[in-house]
Coordinates of C-alpha atoms and ligand atoms in Angstrom, one line a residue:
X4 CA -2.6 -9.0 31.8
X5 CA -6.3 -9.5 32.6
X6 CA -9.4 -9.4 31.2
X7 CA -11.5 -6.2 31.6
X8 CA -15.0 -6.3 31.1
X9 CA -15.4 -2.6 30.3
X10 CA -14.2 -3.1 26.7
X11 CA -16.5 -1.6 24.2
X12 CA -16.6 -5.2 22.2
X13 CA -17.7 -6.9 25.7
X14 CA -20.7 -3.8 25.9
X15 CA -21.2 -4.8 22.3
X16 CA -21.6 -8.5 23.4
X17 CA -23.2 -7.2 26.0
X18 CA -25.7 -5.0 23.6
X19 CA -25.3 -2.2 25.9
X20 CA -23.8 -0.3 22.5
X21 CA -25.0 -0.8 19.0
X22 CA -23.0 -3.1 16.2
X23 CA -23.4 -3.8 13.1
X24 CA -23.7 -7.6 12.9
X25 CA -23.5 -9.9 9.8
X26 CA -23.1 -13.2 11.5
X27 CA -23.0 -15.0 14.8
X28 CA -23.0 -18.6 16.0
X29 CA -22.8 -20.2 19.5
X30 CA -19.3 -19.0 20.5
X31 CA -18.8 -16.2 18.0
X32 CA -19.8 -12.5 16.9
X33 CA -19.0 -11.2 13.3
X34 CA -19.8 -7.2 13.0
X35 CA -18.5 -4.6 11.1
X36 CA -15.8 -2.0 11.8
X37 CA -16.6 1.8 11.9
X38 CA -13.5 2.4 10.8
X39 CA -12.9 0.6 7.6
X40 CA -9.5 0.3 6.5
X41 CA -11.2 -1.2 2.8
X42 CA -15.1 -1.7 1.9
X43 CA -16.3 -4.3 3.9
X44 CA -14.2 -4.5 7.1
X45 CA -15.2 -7.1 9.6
X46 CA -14.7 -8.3 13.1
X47 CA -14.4 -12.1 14.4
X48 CA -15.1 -12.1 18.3
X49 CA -15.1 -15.1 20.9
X50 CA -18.2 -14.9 22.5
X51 CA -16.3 -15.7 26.1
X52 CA -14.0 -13.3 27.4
X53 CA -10.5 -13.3 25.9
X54 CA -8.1 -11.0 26.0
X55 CA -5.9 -11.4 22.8
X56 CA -4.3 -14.1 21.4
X57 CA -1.7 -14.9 24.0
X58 CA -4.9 -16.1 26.5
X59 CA -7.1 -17.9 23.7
X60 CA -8.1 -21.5 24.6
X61 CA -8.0 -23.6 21.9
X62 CA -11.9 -23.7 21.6
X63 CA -12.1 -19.9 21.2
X64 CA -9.5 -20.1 18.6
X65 CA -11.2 -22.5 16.3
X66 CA -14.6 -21.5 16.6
X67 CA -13.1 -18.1 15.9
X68 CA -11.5 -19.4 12.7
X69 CA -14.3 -21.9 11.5
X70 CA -16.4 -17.7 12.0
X71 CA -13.4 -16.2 10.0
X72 CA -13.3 -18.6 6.9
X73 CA -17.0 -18.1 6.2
X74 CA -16.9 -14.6 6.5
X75 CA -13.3 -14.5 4.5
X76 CA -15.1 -16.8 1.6
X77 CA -17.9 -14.3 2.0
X78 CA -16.4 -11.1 1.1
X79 CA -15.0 -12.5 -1.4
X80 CA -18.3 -12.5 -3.2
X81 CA -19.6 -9.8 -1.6
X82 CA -16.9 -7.7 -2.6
X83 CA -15.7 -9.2 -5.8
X84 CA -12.7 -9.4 -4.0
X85 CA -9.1 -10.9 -5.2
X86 CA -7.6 -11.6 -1.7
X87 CA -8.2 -11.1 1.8
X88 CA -6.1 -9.8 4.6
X89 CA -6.4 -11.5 8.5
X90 CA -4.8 -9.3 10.6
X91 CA -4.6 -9.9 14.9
X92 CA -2.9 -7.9 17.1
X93 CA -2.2 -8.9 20.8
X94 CA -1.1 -6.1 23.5
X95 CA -0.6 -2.3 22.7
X96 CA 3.0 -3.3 21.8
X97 CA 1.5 -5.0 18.8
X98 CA -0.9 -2.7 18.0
X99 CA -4.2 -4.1 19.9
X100 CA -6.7 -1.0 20.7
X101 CA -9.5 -3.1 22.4
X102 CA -8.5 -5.7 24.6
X103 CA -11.2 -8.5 23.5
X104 CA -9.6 -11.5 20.8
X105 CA -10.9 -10.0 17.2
X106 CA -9.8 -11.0 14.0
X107 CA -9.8 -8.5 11.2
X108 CA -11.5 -9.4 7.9
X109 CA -10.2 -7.1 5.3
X110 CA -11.2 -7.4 1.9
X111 CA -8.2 -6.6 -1.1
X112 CA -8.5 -5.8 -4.4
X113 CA -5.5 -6.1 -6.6
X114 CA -3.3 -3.2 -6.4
X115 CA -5.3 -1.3 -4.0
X116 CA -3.9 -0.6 -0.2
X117 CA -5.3 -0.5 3.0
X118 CA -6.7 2.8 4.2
X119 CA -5.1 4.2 7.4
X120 CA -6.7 3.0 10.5
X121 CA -9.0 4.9 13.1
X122 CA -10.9 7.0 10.2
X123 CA -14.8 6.6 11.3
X124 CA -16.1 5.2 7.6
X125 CA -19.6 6.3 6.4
X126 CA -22.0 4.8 8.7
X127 CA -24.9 4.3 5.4
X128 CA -21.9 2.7 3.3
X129 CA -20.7 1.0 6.4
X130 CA -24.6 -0.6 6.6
X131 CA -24.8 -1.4 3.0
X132 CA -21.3 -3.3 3.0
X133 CA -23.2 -5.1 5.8
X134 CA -25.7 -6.0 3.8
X135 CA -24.1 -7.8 0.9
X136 CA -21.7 -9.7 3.6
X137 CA -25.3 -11.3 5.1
X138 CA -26.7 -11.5 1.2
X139 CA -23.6 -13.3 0.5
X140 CA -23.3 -15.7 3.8
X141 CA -26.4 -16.6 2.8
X142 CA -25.8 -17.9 -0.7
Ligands
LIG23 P1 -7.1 -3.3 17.2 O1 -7.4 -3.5 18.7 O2 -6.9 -4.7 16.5 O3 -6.0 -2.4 16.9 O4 -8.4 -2.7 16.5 C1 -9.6 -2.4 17.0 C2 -10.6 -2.2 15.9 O5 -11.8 -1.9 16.5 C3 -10.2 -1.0 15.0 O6 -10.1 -1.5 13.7 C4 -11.3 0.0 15.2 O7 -11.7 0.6 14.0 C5 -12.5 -0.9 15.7 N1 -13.4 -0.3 16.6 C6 -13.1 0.6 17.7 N2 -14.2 1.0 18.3 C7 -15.2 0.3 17.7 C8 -16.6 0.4 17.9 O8 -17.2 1.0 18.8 N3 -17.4 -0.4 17.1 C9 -16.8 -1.1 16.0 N4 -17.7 -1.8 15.3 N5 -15.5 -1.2 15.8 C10 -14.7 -0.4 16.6

């Protein structure tokens, strides 16, 4: 399996399509999902290409988790969340969509489930949710 540039998170990257960032270093990309399976559903991306987690170096791996643990920590005030859920899936068989490495950042409140996945969330809620991940990576 190989890389395809045509991804929509590599034209994200790539700023050729619009995202919703809250956070980005040297190697990674944090944005948020359009389709929000609970308030405040973020994406970890390696900046370099990577497929999934079956062709991450190392480095992409732990600059991608170093992203993850600040955004996790940062939901969880954001949100006044009790838990968080990291989800990854690697090839259609396990559920990948787009074939660039993300991360799922979901935030959980006690006793409430997920949503279902690929239901486009309210782009203004979506925006605001943004905004008090970035208030809150800030503090
Ligand atoms: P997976 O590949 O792990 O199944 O999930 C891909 C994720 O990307 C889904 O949660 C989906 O909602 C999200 N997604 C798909 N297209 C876009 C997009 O154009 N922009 C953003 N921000 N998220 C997207």
């Amino acid at each position: 399996m190989s890389y395809d540039d045509d991804n929509i998170f590599a034209k994200i990257l790539r700023g050729e399509i619009p995202s919703m960032k809250v956070f980005e270093d040297g190697e990674t990309f944090a944005f948020m999902d359009i389709m929000p399976r609970s308030p405040g559903h973020c994406l970890v991306i390696p900046k370099t290409p990577c497929r999934n987690i079956l062709d991450a170096s190392p480095a992409q791996l732990s600059a991608c988790m170093a992203t993850v643990h600040k955004l996790a920590n940062a939901a969880m005030t954001a949100f006044e969340a009790d838990g968080i859920t990291l989800q990854q899936f690697s090839e259609e068989a396990g559920g990948q969509e787009v074939f660039h490495l993300h991360f799922h950042i979901l935030p959980r409140h006690a006793g409430v489930r997920p949503g279902p996945p690929g239901i486009q969330g309210d782009m203004d809620e979506i925006k605001a949710n943004a905004q008090k991940l970035i208030a809150a990576l800030g503090e």
